[in-house]
Amino acid sequence: MYTLRHRAHGALRATLAHARHFSRTRPAHGIVTSADRHPHYDVVVVGGGHAGCEAAAAAARIGARTLLLTQRTATVGELSCNPAMGGVGKGVLMREVDALDGVCGRVADLAGIQFRVLNRRKGPAVWGPRAQVDRDLYRRHMQEILFDYPNLSVLEGSVEDLVLDEPSAGAAAAGVQQVVRGIKLADGTTIPCPSVVLATGTFLGGEIHIGMESYPAGRMGDQPSIGLSHTLRRAGFALGRLKTGTPARLSRKTIDFSSLIEQHGDADPMPFSYLHDSVPHADRQITCFQTYTTPATHQFIRDHLHTTFHIREMVKGPRYCPSIEAKILRFADKDRHMIWLEPEGLETDSVYPNGISNSLPADHQLTMLRTVPGLERVEMLRPAYGVEYDHVDPRELLPTLQTRRIAGLFLSGQINGTTGYEEAAGQGVVAGANAALAAATSSTPGATTRALTLGRGDAYIGVLVDDLTTKGVSEPYRVFTSRSEYRLHLRSDNADARLTRCGADVGLVSAARLRVLDAFDARVAAARAVLEADVRSPEAWNSAGISSKLDGVRRSAWTVLGYPGVTLDAVLPGAANAMPQRVRDRLATEALYAPYLAHQEREIAQYRREVDRAIPADLDYASVHPLNLEERERLTRTRPASVHALKSMEGINPSTIVTVLKHITLHQQQQKAAAAAADAAGEALVA
């Protein structure tokens, strides 16, 4: 835990021990060979990537009997593209998933082989924890956790269809068209369940491109999911196509590193998980190397653009991680682009060349790579390729990531138009938790509906979900700190303070983790109380060596700690040394931002008032005649859940918002009048 440096992985061991204990008292878990052994599940998660792993674990933590369905159990937790986790914005997502008791942060700590905090020269609000990870170790540790997780079974199989039913009258009035009753496998097996999470990644209608060749695949060596695409289209979902790509893998033995720029990890690695204060490979951190493309590289690619099918612009690729072909077309004035050579593990020969994904023919790829300094004699272990896949318009989703048209169906990850492991993991926690909560409600008549909903003021996960569900996507979506209005509040250091209790409220977080947070918060609060109680005159602060304006205003040590260059050691000499480093860091950051956080808290409160003002799901927009036909159709199709969601919709102007708000008030008045009339009629009947 925080103060037991040599027991940094005790939390993970405790998790596995906890799993083994529950295996004797709960339904069987682990790998199963036939769904017939477990004829009914509360939640079925389709896909064993980052979204699927977190969704399955989240559902199981809440107590749902959960099945993770994957084409191959050997690839559960696979890092399909780059061997790294975290980064700017993404590192905060990792911390948030961990704060909700997710697994990817702990696994990344165990598999990490180089740790760095990006943006360290800037303020803590935009720091980005990042780690290079050993691909094999990451997959192995993820499988060790999930294959022995309480309430979770894992089954190999390909899902071809959903089993659907008609909704209740009340659900139909709210726009629900069908209800999930189960899933159907390719071999004809039907598995009943009230909640399904689709976390299909690039497998949904996936197609790989190398040069002018293309063939169905979700990832090299794995078959795509075609049947589910047909199912979603039949159900009326608007599907689009997006694309991404991955670079070749290179043989380390054939690279000349002698002239390349080295990049080392941080001397004192910062773990992702709040349950760890060290990482196992801190003394074995690998070195990454920086090189660049050359004018010869660019000319070769220009001369051979006609040999690649993937570069066509009818399908959008990621703007912020584009292929090298896209970079050369988009930035024609640049004569070089950066490439990072990242070892894929401690014991492997494979190197990942970050920044040069492409879909040229394999023989052209090798020629192109050899124009790069350090790669003059390089050999490829595997060629680069592009992949196209189907995605659902995420405006079809509620903030819980349940679809509007099919109750019990949740979507997570790239199927929603996002890109990145971390974005997928964040959605997985939300979708899995809500799938479990919905299943519990459906199995208990009269039960109060609970949900895990995170807003823009709560987490970057909330920013991600809000952007997806209100604005949709036209290209693969990734998180940046610039996407948040409240980034002074949504930092990587305080995700536990923001989210752990929220997760505990819905049963997502263990009591053990909650105790860790309580103990940490108590230490921070006690230290802050001491700082706030130490109030001195400007002269006294100056005498202590801390420059203070001679204006006669007495200031606390807490206020002074927020001054540039002032350290905790300066305001609490001696006492600060006894504090754990993370407590010291939290105090320094909170003091630094204190004047601004007060203002931001007021902004967040205003935002939450708008979110809390719900719009009735059965509101009849067709009868709001001051709106034009296009606006009525858009509102009927999207059905914003709150005033905030209404204001966030593209193409909705201020007069439309005012009109809808008036109609909501009228709708509520009519409902009250109808209820009063019904009560009066009932009383008259009794009399």
XYZ file of C-alpha atoms in Angstrom:
687
model
C 0.000 0.000 0.000
C 1.056 3.621 0.168
C 3.410 3.328 3.132
C 4.662 -0.231 2.590
C 7.136 0.256 -0.202
C 8.322 -3.348 -0.297
C 4.782 -4.664 -0.420
C 3.701 -2.720 -3.489
C 2.114 -5.796 -5.028
C 0.367 -7.014 -1.902
C -2.855 -5.456 -3.201
C -2.720 -7.630 -6.304
C -1.976 -10.747 -4.261
C -4.903 -9.836 -2.030
C -7.130 -9.531 -5.092
C -6.202 -13.026 -6.244
C -6.611 -14.469 -2.748
C -10.002 -12.755 -2.536
C -10.934 -14.420 -5.832
C -9.935 -17.864 -4.597
C -12.016 -17.385 -1.431
C -15.102 -16.435 -3.386
C -14.634 -19.370 -5.755
C -15.720 -21.609 -2.878
C -18.802 -19.579 -2.051
C -19.991 -18.122 -5.342
C -20.916 -19.584 -8.764
C -18.042 -21.229 -10.620
C -15.661 -18.946 -12.477
C -12.620 -19.232 -14.755
C -12.396 -20.713 -18.246
C -15.386 -22.847 -19.229
C -15.525 -25.121 -22.258
C -19.270 -25.072 -22.795
C -21.956 -22.483 -22.103
C -24.257 -25.412 -21.236
C -22.457 -25.682 -17.889
C -23.803 -22.217 -17.017
C -27.119 -21.871 -18.839
C -27.889 -18.373 -17.564
C -25.756 -15.306 -16.919
C -26.623 -11.819 -15.719
C -24.135 -10.163 -18.070
C -22.382 -11.415 -21.203
C -19.404 -9.369 -22.431
C -18.379 -9.909 -26.058
C -14.684 -9.256 -26.701
C -11.513 -9.753 -24.663
C -9.718 -6.497 -25.430
C -9.278 -3.594 -23.028
C -12.945 -2.573 -23.062
C -14.096 -6.167 -22.637
C -11.653 -6.966 -19.824
C -12.710 -3.951 -17.785
C -16.414 -4.449 -18.546
C -16.309 -8.082 -17.468
C -14.357 -7.327 -14.298
C -16.647 -4.402 -13.401
C -19.823 -6.456 -13.854
C -18.363 -9.277 -11.784
C -17.251 -6.911 -8.988
C -20.794 -5.641 -8.611
C -21.886 -9.244 -8.144
C -23.352 -10.111 -11.539
C -22.808 -13.620 -12.834
C -20.676 -12.640 -15.815
C -19.463 -14.405 -18.948
C -16.610 -13.025 -21.055
C -16.876 -14.360 -24.598
C -13.772 -14.214 -26.785
C -12.687 -15.915 -29.978
C -9.448 -17.055 -28.338
C -8.704 -17.078 -24.624
C -4.991 -16.897 -25.474
C -5.432 -13.310 -26.709
C -7.418 -11.919 -23.759
C -5.655 -8.703 -22.717
C -3.662 -8.512 -25.949
C -1.993 -5.170 -26.769
C -2.984 -5.113 -30.429
C -0.953 -2.048 -31.349
C 1.660 -0.093 -29.384
C 3.296 -1.574 -26.256
C 2.455 1.398 -24.034
C -0.245 2.627 -21.701
C -1.103 6.150 -20.580
C 0.140 9.499 -21.851
C -1.316 12.999 -21.951
C -5.006 12.692 -21.029
C -4.758 8.916 -21.329
C -2.748 8.627 -18.123
C -5.603 10.301 -16.251
C -7.998 7.738 -17.741
C -5.768 4.950 -16.423
C -5.847 6.478 -12.949
C -9.629 6.870 -13.117
C -10.147 3.238 -14.101
C -7.922 2.228 -11.188
C -9.849 4.498 -8.806
C -12.979 2.545 -9.765
C -11.131 -0.692 -8.866
C -10.394 -1.561 -12.485
C -7.532 -3.862 -13.407
C -5.522 -2.217 -16.215
C -3.548 0.128 -13.948
C -2.365 -2.686 -11.679
C -1.490 -4.878 -14.655
C 0.414 -2.046 -16.369
C 2.441 -1.536 -13.174
C 3.387 -5.223 -13.130
C 4.271 -5.270 -16.842
C 5.792 -1.793 -17.123
C 9.391 -1.635 -18.338
C 9.790 2.145 -18.705
C 7.829 4.810 -16.811
C 7.732 8.513 -17.607
C 5.484 11.413 -16.650
C 4.834 13.491 -19.768
C 4.356 17.280 -19.543
C 6.376 17.351 -16.323
C 7.593 20.879 -17.160
C 3.994 22.107 -17.093
C 1.562 22.170 -14.189
C 0.338 18.966 -12.497
C -3.110 19.434 -14.074
C -1.754 18.268 -17.447
C 0.798 15.675 -16.326
C 0.468 12.436 -18.255
C 1.716 9.229 -16.587
C 2.893 6.799 -19.283
C 4.581 3.403 -19.349
C 6.149 1.179 -21.949
C 4.959 -2.313 -21.116
C 6.163 -5.786 -21.872
C 3.533 -7.131 -24.249
C 3.804 -10.733 -23.022
C 3.833 -9.791 -19.337
C 0.791 -7.559 -19.730
C -1.262 -10.296 -21.380
C -0.091 -12.896 -18.861
C -0.896 -10.803 -15.785
C -4.283 -9.743 -17.179
C -5.206 -13.367 -17.796
C -4.006 -14.429 -14.351
C -6.411 -11.930 -12.803
C -9.435 -12.452 -15.057
C -9.269 -16.229 -15.287
C -9.524 -16.419 -11.485
C -11.911 -13.510 -10.880
C -14.962 -13.905 -8.624
C -18.259 -14.270 -10.545
C -16.479 -14.263 -13.942
C -16.327 -17.125 -16.445
C -14.471 -17.017 -19.774
C -15.616 -18.926 -22.850
C -14.178 -19.243 -26.354
C -16.821 -18.587 -28.973
C -17.992 -16.304 -31.745
C -21.219 -14.348 -31.241
C -23.348 -14.209 -34.374
C -26.628 -12.711 -33.173
C -28.576 -11.185 -30.312
C -31.741 -12.748 -28.916
C -34.268 -9.903 -28.703
C -37.827 -9.482 -27.474
C -40.568 -6.847 -27.534
C -40.369 -4.122 -24.857
C -42.953 -3.306 -22.231
C -45.462 -0.551 -22.971
C -43.613 1.863 -20.688
C -40.254 1.158 -22.312
C -41.751 1.502 -25.782
C -43.151 4.917 -24.874
C -39.602 5.993 -23.963
C -38.306 4.985 -27.381
C -37.119 1.440 -26.605
C -37.802 -0.833 -29.571
C -36.470 -4.182 -28.330
C -35.126 -5.877 -25.193
C -32.117 -8.196 -24.840
C -32.885 -11.773 -23.868
C -29.547 -13.399 -24.734
C -26.925 -14.060 -27.383
C -26.527 -16.722 -30.054
C -23.148 -18.291 -30.888
C -21.908 -19.378 -34.307
C -22.466 -23.035 -33.347
C -26.150 -22.314 -32.643
C -25.836 -22.242 -28.838
C -28.093 -19.678 -27.158
C -27.019 -18.171 -23.851
C -29.825 -16.378 -21.965
C -28.965 -13.090 -20.254
C -30.670 -9.730 -19.601
C -27.566 -7.599 -20.306
C -24.993 -7.750 -23.106
C -21.886 -5.582 -23.519
C -20.455 -5.445 -27.039
C -16.742 -4.629 -26.876
C -15.778 -5.830 -30.337
C -12.887 -3.444 -31.047
C -11.839 -3.519 -34.696
C -13.470 -6.941 -35.148
C -16.932 -5.601 -36.056
C -16.936 -6.016 -39.836
C -13.125 -5.806 -39.711
C -11.036 -5.835 -42.880
C -7.220 -5.753 -43.115
C -5.380 -3.904 -45.895
C -1.786 -4.488 -47.032
C -1.047 -2.756 -50.314
C -3.939 -3.445 -52.674
C -4.831 -6.678 -50.895
C -7.673 -6.831 -48.400
C -9.227 -9.658 -46.440
C -11.692 -10.047 -43.553
C -9.983 -9.896 -40.154
C -10.303 -7.987 -36.906
C -6.602 -8.269 -36.213
C -3.881 -10.169 -38.064
C -4.617 -13.842 -37.480
C -8.124 -13.339 -36.042
C -11.495 -13.586 -37.775
C -13.886 -10.594 -37.806
C -17.395 -10.442 -36.397
C -19.709 -10.221 -39.392
C -22.960 -11.511 -37.936
C -23.157 -8.817 -35.261
C -22.829 -6.081 -37.900
C -25.845 -7.531 -39.697
C -27.753 -7.763 -36.395
C -27.114 -4.118 -35.512
C -28.131 -2.922 -38.983
C -31.347 -4.947 -38.841
C -32.113 -3.336 -35.489
C -31.881 0.093 -37.112
C -28.509 1.298 -35.792
C -26.606 3.787 -37.933
C -23.246 2.116 -38.646
C -20.242 3.910 -40.084
C -16.731 2.884 -41.094
C -13.493 4.015 -39.467
C -9.918 2.930 -39.970
C -6.675 2.620 -38.072
C -3.361 0.918 -38.581
C -0.308 -0.559 -36.924
C 3.345 -0.371 -37.990
C 5.684 -3.214 -38.848
C 7.500 -4.996 -36.043
C 11.271 -4.789 -36.425
C 14.131 -7.052 -35.379
C 16.165 -5.333 -32.667
C 19.284 -7.232 -33.766
C 19.188 -5.524 -37.182
C 18.919 -1.912 -35.910
C 21.940 0.376 -35.548
C 21.252 2.389 -32.391
C 24.675 4.055 -32.258
C 23.602 7.372 -33.820
C 20.102 7.552 -32.381
C 18.833 9.730 -29.516
C 18.224 7.792 -26.307
C 15.193 8.235 -24.086
C 15.317 6.865 -20.535
C 12.587 6.352 -17.987
C 12.119 8.370 -14.792
C 14.532 7.492 -11.994
C 11.628 7.073 -9.546
C 8.766 5.515 -11.532
C 5.222 6.671 -10.766
C 2.827 3.678 -10.695
C -0.616 3.894 -12.270
C -2.407 2.188 -9.392
C -3.193 3.965 -6.137
C -2.604 0.604 -4.445
C 1.068 0.543 -5.492
C 3.935 2.771 -4.506
C 6.611 1.007 -6.574
C 6.878 -1.199 -9.665
C 8.766 -4.503 -10.035
C 10.948 -3.546 -13.007
C 12.099 -0.127 -11.780
C 15.743 -1.247 -11.944
C 15.393 -2.885 -15.377
C 13.851 -0.030 -17.349
C 14.493 -0.257 -21.064
C 15.751 2.551 -23.302
C 13.722 3.878 -26.227
C 15.351 5.568 -29.209
C 14.384 8.500 -31.399
C 14.955 8.713 -35.141
C 13.310 10.494 -38.092
C 12.066 9.884 -41.576
C 14.078 11.505 -44.379
C 13.247 13.220 -47.699
C 14.068 9.884 -49.339
C 11.421 8.223 -47.161
C 8.818 10.770 -48.208
C 9.649 10.557 -51.891
C 9.444 6.775 -51.884
C 6.024 6.896 -50.235
C 4.736 9.532 -52.679
C 5.930 7.405 -55.585
C 4.031 4.375 -54.270
C 0.770 5.811 -52.917
C -1.016 4.153 -55.822
C -0.060 0.759 -54.378
C -2.028 1.156 -51.138
C -5.781 0.809 -50.903
C -6.058 1.947 -47.260
C -5.044 5.583 -47.817
C -8.247 6.529 -49.635
C -10.144 9.291 -47.827
C -13.668 7.858 -47.984
C -13.059 6.279 -44.566
C -11.685 8.453 -41.758
C -8.593 7.454 -39.808
C -7.204 8.839 -36.542
C -6.212 12.509 -36.803
C -3.814 12.390 -33.880
C -2.045 9.129 -34.742
C -2.137 9.119 -38.555
C -0.336 6.776 -40.913
C 2.940 7.952 -42.422
C 1.181 8.226 -45.807
C -1.412 10.576 -44.265
C 1.318 12.668 -42.597
C 3.160 13.166 -45.873
C -0.021 14.173 -47.690
C -1.281 16.397 -44.881
C 2.056 18.051 -44.008
C 3.719 18.312 -47.380
C 6.046 21.096 -46.174
C 7.741 18.904 -43.551
C 10.903 17.092 -44.564
C 10.955 14.700 -41.614
C 8.658 13.063 -39.048
C 9.661 11.641 -35.675
C 9.806 7.897 -35.028
C 10.223 6.285 -31.610
C 11.761 2.823 -31.515
C 10.125 1.080 -28.559
C 11.220 -2.418 -27.430
C 8.174 -4.649 -26.981
C 9.510 -6.478 -23.942
C 12.434 -7.425 -21.744
C 13.159 -10.728 -23.479
C 11.959 -10.179 -27.055
C 13.754 -9.155 -30.259
C 10.691 -7.214 -31.419
C 10.751 -3.409 -31.663
C 7.704 -1.201 -32.294
C 8.457 1.822 -34.565
C 5.957 4.342 -33.212
C 5.032 6.959 -35.814
C 5.363 5.051 -39.061
C 2.215 2.951 -39.383
C 1.357 2.328 -43.038
C -0.304 -0.095 -45.403
C 2.173 -0.268 -48.277
C 2.868 -3.678 -49.853
C 5.224 -5.659 -47.626
C 8.240 -5.469 -49.963
C 7.768 -1.697 -50.341
C 7.570 -1.358 -46.552
C 11.049 -2.821 -46.133
C 12.536 -0.531 -48.793
C 10.882 2.486 -47.173
C 12.068 1.557 -43.659
C 15.662 1.322 -44.842
C 15.657 5.032 -45.745
C 15.398 5.850 -42.008
C 18.601 6.486 -39.993
C 19.437 3.442 -37.884
C 17.236 1.174 -40.001
C 19.494 0.880 -43.050
C 19.817 -2.907 -42.576
C 16.610 -3.549 -40.658
C 14.570 -6.716 -41.059
C 10.808 -6.917 -40.430
C 9.327 -9.527 -38.132
C 5.819 -8.650 -39.316
C 4.562 -6.131 -41.900
C 2.456 -3.097 -41.108
C -1.211 -3.125 -42.078
C -4.335 -1.002 -41.980
C -7.705 -2.120 -40.676
C -11.217 -0.852 -41.367
C -14.133 -1.658 -39.093
C -17.756 -0.808 -38.356
C -18.812 1.469 -35.525
C -22.161 2.579 -34.173
C -23.083 6.266 -34.017
C -22.531 6.836 -30.265
C -25.414 9.312 -30.171
C -27.502 6.126 -30.077
C -26.313 5.702 -26.471
C -27.440 6.878 -23.056
C -24.830 8.213 -20.592
C -24.786 4.698 -19.084
C -23.590 3.414 -22.523
C -26.820 1.460 -22.888
C -28.353 1.820 -26.340
C -31.552 3.809 -26.589
C -33.308 1.441 -28.960
C -32.416 -1.913 -27.338
C -32.744 -2.157 -23.556
C -30.027 -4.299 -21.994
C -27.540 -3.733 -24.830
C -24.405 -1.779 -23.893
C -21.567 -0.725 -26.210
C -17.969 -0.076 -25.206
C -14.701 0.809 -26.912
C -13.990 1.174 -30.614
C -17.533 0.158 -31.517
C -18.429 3.653 -30.218
C -15.917 5.371 -32.509
C -13.025 5.801 -30.080
C -9.365 4.871 -30.431
C -6.902 3.870 -27.728
C -6.566 1.281 -24.988
C -7.298 3.774 -22.235
C -10.477 5.163 -23.818
C -11.676 1.578 -24.261
C -10.901 0.672 -20.642
C -12.741 3.738 -19.306
C -15.845 2.897 -21.323
C -15.561 -0.740 -20.258
C -15.885 0.112 -16.566
C -18.969 2.260 -17.207
C -20.666 -0.226 -19.534
C -19.881 -3.281 -17.408
C -21.017 -1.675 -14.173
C -24.263 -0.433 -15.674
C -24.946 -3.730 -17.412
C -24.695 -5.450 -14.015
C -26.871 -2.841 -12.298
C -29.490 -3.103 -15.058
C -29.491 -6.891 -14.799
C -30.043 -6.680 -11.043
C -32.976 -4.323 -11.572
C -34.551 -6.548 -14.243
C -34.356 -9.611 -11.980
C -35.867 -7.844 -8.961
C -39.336 -6.389 -9.612
C -39.795 -3.052 -7.918
C -36.071 -2.582 -7.297
C -34.713 0.951 -7.404
C -32.733 1.589 -10.569
C -29.108 2.459 -9.884
C -26.510 3.565 -12.412
C -22.899 4.677 -12.674
C -23.035 7.952 -14.581
C -19.965 10.159 -14.730
C -20.209 13.735 -15.958
C -17.747 16.275 -17.305
C -17.117 17.579 -13.805
C -16.374 14.117 -12.417
C -13.828 12.507 -14.711
C -12.207 12.394 -18.119
C -14.270 9.235 -18.547
C -17.287 11.543 -18.148
C -15.895 13.961 -20.738
C -15.383 11.044 -23.125
C -18.886 9.640 -22.647
C -20.504 13.076 -22.866
C -18.674 13.966 -26.083
C -19.612 10.640 -27.649
C -23.272 10.624 -26.671
C -24.011 14.281 -27.472
C -21.721 15.074 -30.411
C -20.970 11.751 -32.072
C -17.780 11.134 -34.053
C -16.589 11.793 -37.585
C -13.130 10.295 -36.943
C -11.636 8.035 -34.248
C -11.975 9.898 -30.943
C -9.206 10.148 -28.369
C -8.978 12.001 -25.072
C -6.818 15.088 -24.553
C -6.598 17.343 -21.512
C -7.801 20.179 -23.768
C -11.186 18.451 -24.140
C -12.032 19.196 -20.494
C -13.266 22.536 -19.180
C -12.366 21.450 -15.646
C -8.876 20.036 -16.014
C -7.549 21.752 -12.862
C -9.985 19.492 -11.025
C -9.615 16.387 -13.229
C -5.985 15.595 -12.528
C -4.047 12.340 -12.541
C -3.158 12.662 -8.833
C -6.705 12.918 -7.441
C -8.759 10.392 -9.411
C -9.234 8.330 -6.248
C -10.658 11.330 -4.359
C -13.008 12.043 -7.252
C -14.247 8.552 -8.079
C -13.578 5.803 -5.538
C -16.501 6.656 -3.254
C -18.735 7.115 -6.290
C -17.828 3.568 -7.351
C -18.361 2.251 -3.836
C -21.891 3.689 -3.820
C -22.913 1.274 -6.611
C -20.934 -1.708 -5.296
C -18.084 -1.384 -7.796
C -15.252 -0.759 -5.314
C -14.063 -3.111 -2.612
C -14.144 -2.195 1.055
C -10.370 -2.722 1.200
C -9.708 -0.051 -1.418
C -12.143 2.298 0.291
C -10.229 1.900 3.566
C -6.994 2.794 1.774
C -8.587 5.968 0.439
C -10.038 6.913 3.818
C -6.641 6.532 5.476
C -4.927 8.605 2.783
C -7.547 11.363 2.874
C -7.275 11.527 6.665
C -3.527 12.138 6.417
C -4.020 14.857 3.799
C -6.789 16.530 5.822
C -4.719 16.459 9.026
C -1.708 18.014 7.302
C -3.858 20.651 5.635
C -5.438 21.567 8.988
C -1.970 22.159 10.424
C -1.050 24.359 7.457
C -4.272 26.384 7.666
C -3.815 26.919 11.414
C -0.297 28.344 10.977
C -1.125 32.002 10.243
C 1.640 34.615 10.214
C 2.273 38.231 9.286
C 4.173 39.123 6.105
C 7.172 40.047 8.237
C 7.167 36.631 9.919
C 7.052 34.841 6.562
C 9.884 36.968 5.251
C 11.902 36.163 8.383
C 11.294 32.466 7.633
C 12.868 32.947 4.196
C 9.591 33.003 2.236
C 9.015 36.175 0.252
C 5.685 37.784 1.170
C 4.147 41.103 0.144
C 4.318 43.646 2.984
C 0.636 44.562 2.877
C -0.295 43.805 6.471
C -2.371 40.737 5.483
C -1.798 37.690 7.654
C -1.527 34.504 5.610
C -1.687 30.833 6.466
C 1.011 28.324 5.602
C -1.569 26.735 3.279
C -1.853 29.973 1.278
C 1.894 30.476 1.211
C 2.462 26.895 0.026
C 0.654 27.862 -3.174
C 3.249 30.528 -3.991
C 5.674 29.736 -6.852
C 8.814 28.038 -5.600
C 7.572 27.462 -2.047
C 7.934 23.866 -0.867
C 6.344 21.881 1.912
C 9.751 21.603 3.601
C 9.919 25.403 3.758
C 6.565 25.840 5.512
C 6.716 22.658 7.648
C 10.417 22.166 8.397
C 11.093 18.661 9.690
C 7.460 17.515 9.863
C 7.148 17.192 6.083
C 9.851 14.506 5.979
C 7.598 12.075 7.844
C 4.887 12.283 5.189
C 4.600 9.765 2.320
C 5.589 11.334 -0.983
C 2.081 11.058 -2.384
C 0.642 13.000 0.561
C 3.266 15.703 0.026
C 2.480 15.860 -3.693
C -1.283 16.106 -3.118
C -0.853 18.956 -0.620
C 1.475 20.890 -2.931
C -0.839 20.518 -5.921
C -4.019 21.429 -4.035
C -2.331 24.497 -2.528
C -0.991 25.568 -5.931
C -4.436 25.478 -7.539
C -6.523 26.496 -4.495
C -7.525 29.993 -5.743
C -8.567 28.615 -9.126
C -10.257 25.463 -7.853
C -12.771 27.505 -5.860
C -13.910 29.204 -9.066
C -13.932 25.923 -10.974
C -16.042 24.255 -8.284
C -18.723 26.914 -8.858
C -18.632 26.225 -12.591
C -18.949 22.485 -11.966
C -21.925 23.098 -9.647
C -23.690 25.052 -12.410
C -22.948 22.274 -14.900
C -24.344 19.643 -12.514
C -27.566 21.608 -12.077
C -28.065 21.400 -15.829
C -27.281 17.686 -15.831
C -29.674 17.060 -12.942
C -32.516 18.777 -14.792
C -33.733 15.753 -16.691
C -35.772 15.840 -19.880
C -38.657 13.313 -19.838
C -37.833 10.330 -22.036
C -41.392 10.325 -23.453
C -41.431 14.022 -24.415
C -43.341 14.413 -27.698
C -41.090 16.648 -29.802
C -43.382 16.228 -32.808
C -45.956 18.415 -31.046
C -43.504 21.276 -30.415
C -44.565 23.227 -33.501
C -42.428 26.343 -32.941
C -39.518 24.038 -33.868
C -38.866 23.366 -37.540
C -39.195 19.834 -38.934
C -35.436 19.178 -38.968
C -35.098 20.148 -35.301
C -38.076 18.008 -34.270
C -36.674 14.990 -36.122
C -33.192 15.458 -34.644
C -34.521 15.769 -31.096
C -36.822 12.759 -31.543
C -33.913 10.701 -32.843
C -31.359 11.800 -30.222
C -33.656 12.320 -27.196
C -31.240 14.286 -24.946
C -31.484 13.048 -21.375
C -30.796 16.384 -19.682
C -30.661 20.118 -20.270
C -26.887 19.829 -20.506
C -27.189 17.181 -23.225
C -29.659 19.420 -25.081
C -27.237 22.362 -24.973
C -24.379 20.141 -26.179
C -26.158 18.962 -29.315
C -24.733 20.179 -32.596
C -27.080 22.292 -34.698
C -29.286 23.320 -31.767
C -29.490 27.099 -31.377
C -30.440 29.129 -28.246
C -34.033 29.758 -29.377
C -34.546 26.013 -29.782
C -33.294 25.420 -26.244
C -35.691 28.021 -24.835
C -38.610 26.487 -26.755
C -37.817 22.983 -25.485
C -37.479 24.212 -21.885
C -40.914 25.844 -22.124
C -42.333 22.607 -23.517
C -40.762 20.615 -20.654
C -42.458 22.919 -18.142
C -45.796 22.528 -19.958
C -45.318 18.744 -20.114
C -44.668 18.598 -16.353
C -47.698 20.786 -15.610
C -49.898 18.517 -17.727
C -48.588 15.443 -15.910
C -49.303 17.027 -12.519
C -52.789 18.010 -13.626
C -53.467 14.497 -14.911
C -52.217 12.992 -11.654
C -54.371 15.365 -9.615
C -57.424 14.521 -11.712
C -56.776 10.804 -11.255
C -56.466 11.252 -7.492
C -59.701 13.246 -7.400
C -61.494 10.593 -9.419
C -60.218 7.881 -7.083
C -61.394 9.771 -4.007
C -64.831 10.312 -5.555
C -65.079 6.619 -6.337
C -64.233 5.718 -2.741
C -66.806 8.196 -1.448
